[in-house]
Short mmCIF file of C-alpha atoms in Angstrom, two decimals:
data_model
loop_
_atom_site.label_atom_id
_atom_site.label_comp_id
_atom_site.label_asym_id
_atom_site.label_seq_id
_atom_site.Cartn_x
_atom_site.Cartn_y
_atom_site.Cartn_z
CA ASP A 6 -8.61 -14.17 3.01
CA VAL A 7 -8.59 -12.39 -0.39
CA ASN A 8 -11.89 -10.62 0.34
CA ILE A 9 -13.95 -12.62 -2.14
CA LEU A 10 -16.46 -13.78 0.49
CA PRO A 11 -17.95 -11.03 2.70
CA PRO A 12 -17.12 -11.30 6.42
CA LYS A 13 -19.70 -12.69 8.79
CA GLY A 14 -22.13 -10.10 10.06
CA THR A 15 -22.04 -8.10 6.81
CA PRO A 16 -24.67 -8.14 4.02
CA GLY A 17 -24.36 -11.51 2.30
CA GLY A 18 -21.76 -12.78 4.76
CA ASP A 19 -24.23 -14.98 6.66
CA ASN A 20 -25.88 -16.36 3.53
CA VAL A 21 -23.25 -18.85 2.36
CA LYS A 22 -24.89 -21.82 0.60
CA ALA A 23 -23.51 -25.36 0.28
CA PHE A 24 -24.39 -27.90 -2.41
CA GLU A 25 -23.27 -31.32 -3.49
CA GLY A 26 -22.39 -31.45 -7.17
CA ARG A 27 -25.30 -33.69 -8.10
CA GLU A 28 -27.74 -31.64 -6.01
CA PHE A 29 -26.76 -28.43 -7.74
CA PHE A 30 -26.86 -29.66 -11.32
CA VAL A 31 -30.33 -31.22 -11.10
CA LYS A 32 -31.70 -27.69 -10.68
CA PRO A 33 -32.89 -25.74 -13.75
CA GLU A 34 -30.09 -23.88 -15.51
CA SER A 35 -31.70 -20.50 -14.82
CA GLU A 36 -31.73 -21.27 -11.10
CA GLN A 37 -28.09 -22.42 -11.26
CA LEU A 38 -27.07 -19.13 -12.81
CA GLU A 39 -29.01 -17.12 -10.23
CA LEU A 40 -27.30 -19.01 -7.43
CA LEU A 41 -23.89 -18.42 -8.96
CA LYS A 42 -24.66 -14.72 -9.34
CA SER A 43 -25.51 -14.50 -5.65
CA GLY A 44 -22.00 -15.75 -4.81
CA ASN A 45 -20.86 -17.35 -1.55
CA ILE A 46 -21.42 -20.98 -2.59
CA VAL A 47 -19.51 -24.00 -1.27
CA PHE A 48 -19.47 -27.15 -3.44
CA CYS A 49 -18.57 -30.58 -2.15
CA ARG A 50 -18.40 -34.04 -3.69
CA ALA A 51 -18.21 -32.54 -7.15
CA GLU A 52 -17.33 -34.75 -10.09
CA PRO A 53 -14.58 -33.65 -12.53
CA SER A 54 -17.25 -32.90 -15.13
CA ASP A 55 -19.11 -30.77 -12.55
CA LYS A 56 -16.00 -28.69 -12.05
CA GLN A 57 -15.75 -28.07 -15.78
CA LYS A 58 -19.39 -27.04 -15.91
CA LEU A 59 -18.92 -24.62 -13.01
CA VAL A 60 -15.87 -23.04 -14.65
CA LYS A 61 -17.75 -22.64 -17.93
CA MET A 62 -20.81 -21.15 -16.23
CA LEU A 63 -18.71 -18.67 -14.25
CA GLN A 64 -16.91 -17.60 -17.41
CA GLY A 65 -20.30 -17.09 -19.03
CA LEU A 66 -21.13 -14.71 -16.16
CA HIS A 67 -17.92 -12.77 -16.92
CA GLU A 68 -16.27 -13.99 -13.74
CA ILE A 69 -12.59 -15.01 -13.51
CA PRO A 70 -12.57 -18.53 -12.08
CA ALA A 71 -9.51 -20.10 -10.49
CA MET A 72 -9.22 -23.86 -10.06
CA THR A 73 -7.04 -25.91 -7.74
CA GLY A 74 -6.49 -29.62 -8.17
CA ASP A 75 -4.04 -32.46 -7.83
CA GLY A 76 -5.48 -35.41 -9.72
CA VAL A 77 -5.61 -36.55 -13.33
CA ASN A 78 -9.36 -35.93 -13.41
CA ASP A 79 -8.81 -32.28 -12.42
CA ALA A 80 -6.69 -31.57 -15.52
CA PRO A 81 -9.55 -30.51 -17.87
CA ALA A 82 -10.93 -27.99 -15.36
CA LEU A 83 -7.43 -26.76 -14.53
CA GLN A 84 -6.80 -26.07 -18.19
CA GLN A 85 -10.18 -24.44 -18.76
CA ALA A 86 -10.06 -22.06 -15.77
CA ALA A 87 -8.64 -18.55 -16.05
CA ILE A 88 -5.84 -19.72 -13.78
CA GLY A 89 -5.27 -23.35 -12.88
CA ILE A 90 -3.29 -24.12 -9.72
CA ALA A 91 -1.80 -27.59 -9.28
CA MET A 92 -0.34 -29.06 -6.12
CA GLY A 93 3.44 -29.33 -6.31
CA ILE A 94 3.92 -32.14 -3.77
CA THR A 95 0.85 -34.34 -4.07
CA GLY A 96 -0.18 -33.30 -7.56
CA THR A 97 0.15 -35.62 -10.55
CA GLU A 98 2.33 -34.75 -13.52
CA VAL A 99 -0.80 -34.47 -15.68
CA SER A 100 -2.34 -31.82 -13.39
CA LYS A 101 0.94 -29.91 -13.28
CA GLU A 102 1.15 -29.86 -17.07
CA ALA A 103 -2.42 -28.58 -17.35
CA ALA A 104 -2.05 -25.89 -14.68
CA ASP A 105 -0.87 -22.31 -15.08
CA MET A 106 0.74 -22.23 -11.65
CA ILE A 107 2.17 -24.94 -9.38
CA LEU A 108 1.83 -24.56 -5.62
CA SER A 109 5.22 -25.93 -4.61
CA ASP A 110 4.43 -26.28 -0.88
CA ASP A 111 0.78 -27.40 -1.26
CA ASN A 112 -0.12 -24.64 1.20
CA PHE A 113 -3.24 -22.70 0.24
CA ALA A 114 -2.04 -19.74 2.32
CA THR A 115 0.67 -19.29 -0.32
CA ILE A 116 -2.07 -18.40 -2.80
CA VAL A 117 -3.06 -15.52 -0.54
CA ASP A 118 0.57 -14.35 -0.46
CA ALA A 119 0.68 -14.57 -4.26
CA VAL A 120 -2.50 -12.50 -4.56
CA GLU A 121 -1.03 -9.85 -2.26
CA GLU A 122 2.19 -9.77 -4.28
CA GLY A 123 0.23 -9.51 -7.53
CA ARG A 124 -1.86 -6.63 -6.24
CA CYS A 125 1.29 -4.89 -5.02
CA ILE A 126 2.99 -5.29 -8.42
CA TYR A 127 -0.09 -3.91 -10.17
CA ALA A 128 -0.23 -0.89 -7.82
CA ASN A 129 3.49 -0.26 -8.38
CA MET A 130 2.98 -0.36 -12.14
CA GLN A 131 0.23 2.23 -11.70
CA ALA A 132 2.50 4.40 -9.55
CA PHE A 133 5.34 4.16 -12.10
CA ILE A 134 3.17 5.00 -15.11
CA CYS A 135 1.15 7.70 -13.39
CA PHE A 136 4.25 9.42 -11.98
CA LEU A 137 5.85 9.69 -15.40
CA ILE A 138 2.58 10.78 -17.04
CA SER A 139 1.91 13.50 -14.47
CA CYS A 140 5.49 14.80 -14.77
CA ASN A 141 5.29 14.90 -18.57
CA ILE A 142 1.88 16.57 -18.45
CA GLY A 143 3.38 19.23 -16.18
CA GLU A 144 6.23 19.91 -18.59
CA ILE A 145 3.83 20.12 -21.54
CA CYS A 146 1.53 22.49 -19.61
CA ALA A 147 4.47 24.73 -18.68
CA ILE A 148 5.61 25.13 -22.28
CA LEU A 149 2.02 25.45 -23.53
CA ILE A 150 1.05 28.14 -21.00
CA ALA A 151 4.20 30.16 -21.71
CA THR A 152 3.66 29.89 -25.47
CA ILE A 153 -0.01 30.91 -25.35
CA ALA A 154 0.73 33.83 -23.02
CA GLY A 155 3.67 34.96 -25.15
CA PHE A 156 6.17 34.69 -22.30
CA PRO A 157 9.83 33.77 -22.83
CA GLU A 158 10.39 30.02 -22.60
CA PRO A 159 10.75 29.08 -18.90
CA LEU A 160 12.68 25.91 -19.79
CA THR A 161 15.23 25.27 -22.50
CA ALA A 162 15.64 22.04 -24.46
CA MET A 163 18.65 21.20 -22.27
CA HIS A 164 16.52 21.67 -19.15
CA LEU A 165 13.83 19.31 -20.44
CA LEU A 166 16.49 16.75 -21.34
CA TRP A 167 17.97 17.07 -17.85
CA VAL A 168 14.58 16.53 -16.23
CA ASN A 169 13.62 13.53 -18.37
CA LEU A 170 16.95 11.71 -18.20
CA VAL A 171 18.20 12.51 -14.70
CA THR A 172 15.42 13.58 -12.34
CA ASP A 173 12.56 11.43 -13.70
CA GLY A 174 14.20 8.04 -14.20
CA PRO A 175 15.59 7.07 -10.76
CA PRO A 176 12.45 7.97 -8.74
CA ALA A 177 10.19 6.24 -11.26
CA THR A 178 12.33 3.09 -11.14
CA ALA A 179 12.37 3.14 -7.34
CA LEU A 180 8.54 3.23 -7.27
CA GLY A 181 8.66 -0.40 -8.43
CA PHE A 182 9.87 -1.31 -4.92
CA ASN A 183 6.92 0.25 -3.09
CA PRO A 184 5.53 -1.88 -0.23
CA PRO A 185 1.91 -3.09 -0.42
CA ASP A 186 -0.77 -0.77 0.98
CA PRO A 187 -2.05 -1.69 4.46
CA ASP A 188 -5.53 -2.37 3.04
CA VAL A 189 -4.38 -4.18 -0.12
CA MET A 190 -6.05 -7.46 0.91
CA SER A 191 -9.31 -5.78 1.95
CA GLN A 192 -9.79 -4.41 -1.56
CA ARG A 193 -12.22 -6.22 -3.80
CA PRO A 194 -10.84 -7.90 -6.93
CA ARG A 195 -10.73 -5.41 -9.76
CA PRO A 196 -12.58 -6.10 -13.05
CA SER A 197 -10.47 -7.88 -15.66
CA ASP A 198 -11.28 -5.22 -18.26
CA GLU A 199 -10.34 -2.28 -16.01
CA PRO A 200 -7.50 -0.28 -17.61
CA ILE A 201 -4.36 0.37 -15.60
CA MET A 202 -5.00 4.08 -16.14
CA THR A 203 -8.60 4.59 -15.05
CA ARG A 204 -10.61 7.71 -15.83
CA TRP A 205 -10.21 8.96 -12.29
CA LEU A 206 -6.43 8.41 -12.28
CA LEU A 207 -6.12 10.18 -15.62
CA THR A 208 -8.19 13.11 -14.30
CA ARG A 209 -6.18 13.17 -11.10
CA TYR A 210 -2.82 13.27 -12.81
CA CYS A 211 -3.99 15.83 -15.34
CA LEU A 212 -4.89 18.09 -12.40
CA THR A 213 -1.52 17.56 -10.70
CA GLY A 214 0.22 18.05 -14.05
CA LEU A 215 -1.72 21.28 -14.54
CA TYR A 216 -0.51 22.57 -11.18
CA VAL A 217 3.07 21.58 -12.06
CA GLY A 218 2.80 23.60 -15.28
CA ILE A 219 1.25 26.60 -13.55
CA ALA A 220 3.87 26.60 -10.78
CA THR A 221 6.76 26.25 -13.26
CA VAL A 222 5.55 29.25 -15.23
CA GLY A 223 4.38 31.09 -12.09
CA VAL A 224 7.80 31.20 -10.45
CA PHE A 225 9.27 32.39 -13.76
CA VAL A 226 6.71 35.18 -14.14
CA GLY A 227 6.93 36.05 -10.44
CA HIS A 228 10.64 36.76 -10.78
CA TYR A 229 10.05 39.31 -13.54
CA MET A 230 7.12 40.91 -11.77
CA GLY A 231 9.30 41.24 -8.70
CA ILE A 232 11.70 43.44 -10.62
CA GLY A 233 8.99 45.66 -12.07
CA VAL A 234 8.06 43.94 -15.36
CA THR A 235 4.27 43.73 -15.83
CA LEU A 236 2.41 40.79 -17.40
CA SER A 237 1.61 42.77 -20.54
CA GLU A 238 5.26 43.78 -20.89
CA LEU A 239 6.41 40.22 -20.35
CA SER A 240 4.00 38.91 -22.99
CA SER A 241 5.53 41.33 -25.48
CA TRP A 242 9.10 40.81 -24.33
CA GLY A 243 10.33 40.46 -27.92
CA LYS A 244 9.40 44.10 -28.55
CA CYS A 245 11.16 45.45 -25.48
CA GLY A 246 12.69 48.77 -26.49
CA GLU A 247 10.02 49.33 -29.14
CA LEU A 248 6.62 49.11 -27.44
CA TRP A 249 7.94 49.53 -23.93
CA THR A 250 11.15 50.13 -22.00
CA PRO A 251 12.24 48.81 -18.60
CA ALA A 252 11.38 50.97 -15.60
CA LEU A 253 14.10 53.31 -14.45
CA ASP A 254 14.29 51.70 -11.00
CA THR A 255 15.27 48.36 -12.53
CA MET A 256 18.50 49.85 -13.92
CA CYS A 257 18.40 47.11 -16.57
CA SER A 258 18.33 47.11 -20.35
CA CYS A 259 16.21 44.76 -22.44
CA ASP A 260 19.22 42.53 -23.03
CA ASP A 261 19.93 42.41 -19.30
CA LEU A 262 16.37 41.24 -18.66
CA PHE A 263 15.85 38.65 -21.39
CA GLN A 264 19.28 37.55 -22.58
CA GLY A 265 22.20 35.75 -20.97
CA ALA A 266 22.33 35.78 -17.18
CA GLY A 267 19.18 37.90 -17.04
CA ARG A 268 17.11 34.98 -18.33
CA MET A 269 19.22 32.23 -16.73
CA LEU A 270 18.11 33.10 -13.19
CA PRO A 271 14.32 32.86 -13.78
CA GLN A 272 14.87 29.74 -15.91
CA THR A 273 16.92 28.22 -13.09
CA LEU A 274 14.08 29.04 -10.70
CA SER A 275 11.59 27.32 -13.03
CA LEU A 276 13.79 24.25 -13.49
CA THR A 277 14.53 23.90 -9.79
CA THR A 278 10.85 24.32 -8.93
CA LEU A 279 9.98 21.61 -11.47
CA VAL A 280 12.65 19.28 -10.08
CA CYS A 281 11.47 19.83 -6.49
CA MET A 282 7.84 19.19 -7.44
CA GLU A 283 8.81 15.95 -9.16
CA MET A 284 10.75 14.85 -6.07
CA PHE A 285 7.79 15.68 -3.83
CA LYS A 286 5.50 13.91 -6.28
CA ALA A 287 7.70 10.80 -6.20
CA LEU A 288 7.66 10.72 -2.39
CA SER A 289 3.88 11.05 -2.44
CA ALA A 290 3.59 8.23 -5.01
CA VAL A 291 4.82 5.65 -2.49
CA SER A 292 1.13 4.70 -2.45
CA VAL A 293 -1.41 5.37 -5.19
CA ASN A 294 -4.30 6.04 -2.79
CA SER A 295 -3.03 5.93 0.81
CA SER A 296 -2.06 9.15 2.53
CA LEU A 297 1.57 9.97 3.29
CA ILE A 298 0.59 9.83 6.96
CA THR A 299 -0.46 6.19 6.54
CA VAL A 300 2.27 5.04 4.15
CA GLY A 301 5.29 7.31 4.35
CA PRO A 302 8.22 7.35 1.91
CA GLN A 303 10.45 5.75 4.57
CA LYS A 304 8.63 2.50 3.78
CA ASN A 305 10.61 2.37 0.53
CA PRO A 306 14.34 3.05 1.13
CA TRP A 307 15.02 2.72 -2.61
CA LEU A 308 12.65 5.62 -3.25
CA LEU A 309 14.53 7.81 -0.78
CA LEU A 310 17.75 6.95 -2.61
CA GLY A 311 16.08 7.49 -6.00
CA VAL A 312 15.04 11.00 -4.90
CA ALA A 313 18.25 11.94 -3.08
CA VAL A 314 20.67 11.09 -5.90
CA PRO A 315 19.00 13.15 -8.71
CA PHE A 316 18.46 16.08 -6.33
CA LEU A 317 22.12 15.94 -5.27
CA LEU A 318 23.18 15.93 -8.93
CA HIS A 319 20.98 18.99 -9.51
CA ILE A 320 22.62 20.77 -6.56
CA ILE A 321 26.08 19.92 -7.92
CA VAL A 322 25.22 21.49 -11.29
CA LEU A 323 23.67 24.55 -9.60
CA TYR A 324 26.73 25.25 -7.51
CA SER A 325 29.34 23.91 -9.91
CA GLY A 326 31.05 27.31 -9.86
CA ALA A 327 31.76 26.95 -6.15
CA LEU A 328 33.14 23.46 -6.84
CA GLY A 329 35.57 24.85 -9.37
CA VAL A 330 33.73 23.72 -12.50
CA PRO A 331 31.76 26.82 -13.60
CA ALA A 332 31.51 25.53 -17.18
CA LEU A 333 29.19 22.75 -15.97
CA GLY A 334 26.51 25.15 -14.78
CA ASP A 335 26.95 27.37 -17.84
CA SER A 336 26.48 24.41 -20.20
CA PHE A 337 23.10 23.67 -18.57
CA GLY A 338 22.10 27.33 -18.42
CA MET A 339 21.92 27.39 -14.60
CA VAL A 340 23.09 29.91 -12.04
CA PRO A 341 23.43 29.51 -8.25
CA LEU A 342 20.36 30.28 -6.15
CA SER A 343 20.31 32.39 -3.00
CA LEU A 344 18.43 31.55 0.19
CA ASP A 345 15.57 33.85 -0.86
CA ASN A 346 15.44 32.04 -4.21
CA TRP A 347 15.11 28.67 -2.42
CA ILE A 348 12.28 30.03 -0.28
CA THR A 349 10.50 31.10 -3.48
CA VAL A 350 11.08 27.66 -5.00
CA LEU A 351 9.58 25.92 -1.95
CA ARG A 352 6.57 28.25 -1.91
CA TRP A 353 5.69 27.14 -5.41
CA SER A 354 6.74 23.47 -5.22
CA ALA A 355 5.63 22.31 -1.75
CA PRO A 356 1.86 22.77 -2.39
CA ILE A 357 2.01 19.83 -4.83
CA ILE A 358 1.96 17.58 -1.74
CA ILE A 359 -1.30 19.18 -0.55
CA VAL A 360 -2.81 18.94 -4.04
CA ASP A 361 -1.90 15.24 -4.25
CA GLU A 362 -3.18 14.48 -0.74
CA VAL A 363 -6.54 16.14 -1.49
CA LEU A 364 -6.87 14.16 -4.73
CA LYS A 365 -5.92 10.94 -2.91
CA ALA A 366 -8.66 11.60 -0.34
CA ILE A 367 -11.19 12.13 -3.13
CA GLY A 368 -9.96 8.90 -4.77
CA ARG A 369 -10.46 6.95 -1.53
CA TRP A 370 -13.98 8.34 -1.27
CA VAL A 371 -14.72 7.39 -4.89
CA ASN A 372 -13.34 3.86 -4.38
CA LYS A 373 -15.31 3.43 -1.15
CA ASN A 374 -18.57 4.39 -2.85
CA LYS A 375 -17.79 2.06 -5.75
CA GLU A 376 -17.15 -0.84 -3.36
CA GLU A 377 -20.38 -0.14 -1.50
CA GLU A 378 -22.30 -0.25 -4.78
CA MET A 379 -20.63 -3.55 -5.71
CA LYS A 380 -21.48 -5.04 -2.32
CA GLN A 381 -25.11 -4.00 -2.62
CA SER A 382 -25.36 -5.40 -6.13
CA ARG A 383 -24.00 -8.78 -5.00
CA VAL A 384 -26.32 -9.16 -2.02
CA PRO A 385 -28.89 -11.84 -2.98
CA SER A 386 -32.50 -10.83 -2.86
CA PRO A 387 -34.55 -12.59 -0.16
#
């Protein structure tokens, strides 16, 4: 069942019509089209020319017809359909040449498996693209917010390179191995002209990207505010010593605050928060719409590996001094984080899971309403 015909007991599910080919095509063309629009029609004893006519009429209604066949006479309809499926065992060579796909075991249940695999691949492509887009939007928002507010840059060019090459790639690649959603075969076929990035998905990932940007800058600003630097002072940090001076209780000079190690700690906090959010985002992207409670990241072992390896590499760079290679951390502009620093990082990064779960729930509600509207529009009038 690929959910093309409604189940029995549902609107339209008990109204399946059956016609012989000759019986159907003696009707007026307008009536034929109305019957095809109503859906749920079974044809029997159809001539090869009837099959061609049906395919052409369905295409005229902007449907995507599939055709199965095994004989020489089926070849024209197989070639004309959006996807022609020939029988691999009993099918003639002519039908196989005309078809787009050959059913090697002649088992129609294999078509259902192929549909499920196709829907899974499509969803994984969405997860891959949307994960990278939301991460990049977050990085852009972080730099944009800091620039507009006049704050010091929370991330250096080396940090952005590290994120894009090391912490983005493996999780995104692992998303291609996501399992199918539990309800993948209960979903209605999507329109052929529907973009892989729908308006809702774009809105959703812009919102998550916005939070990523706010959190990346927020942890950076929070560090300075925690040591007595106000927002107005931070926005005019380049004029420290001219327009304002650090508070006496900070016991720091302007250079201590905004140069060298003084800036490396808040930048390390921002980078680590960004990395953690991307890891959480990748774990949440194991399903585009299903909740983590329904489809957890353990369903995709490759994703767990794709998250663990980049995070471990980040930890190695953070604590490279303790490993005897302090130049490694210095080259990336990172310093070790204390336990309190990690608590701060988690306070800013963990809420991305809640944000994503709320947006997933809204997406499921939107999709449910859309499916209900489609069902109502396909119910034939009495």
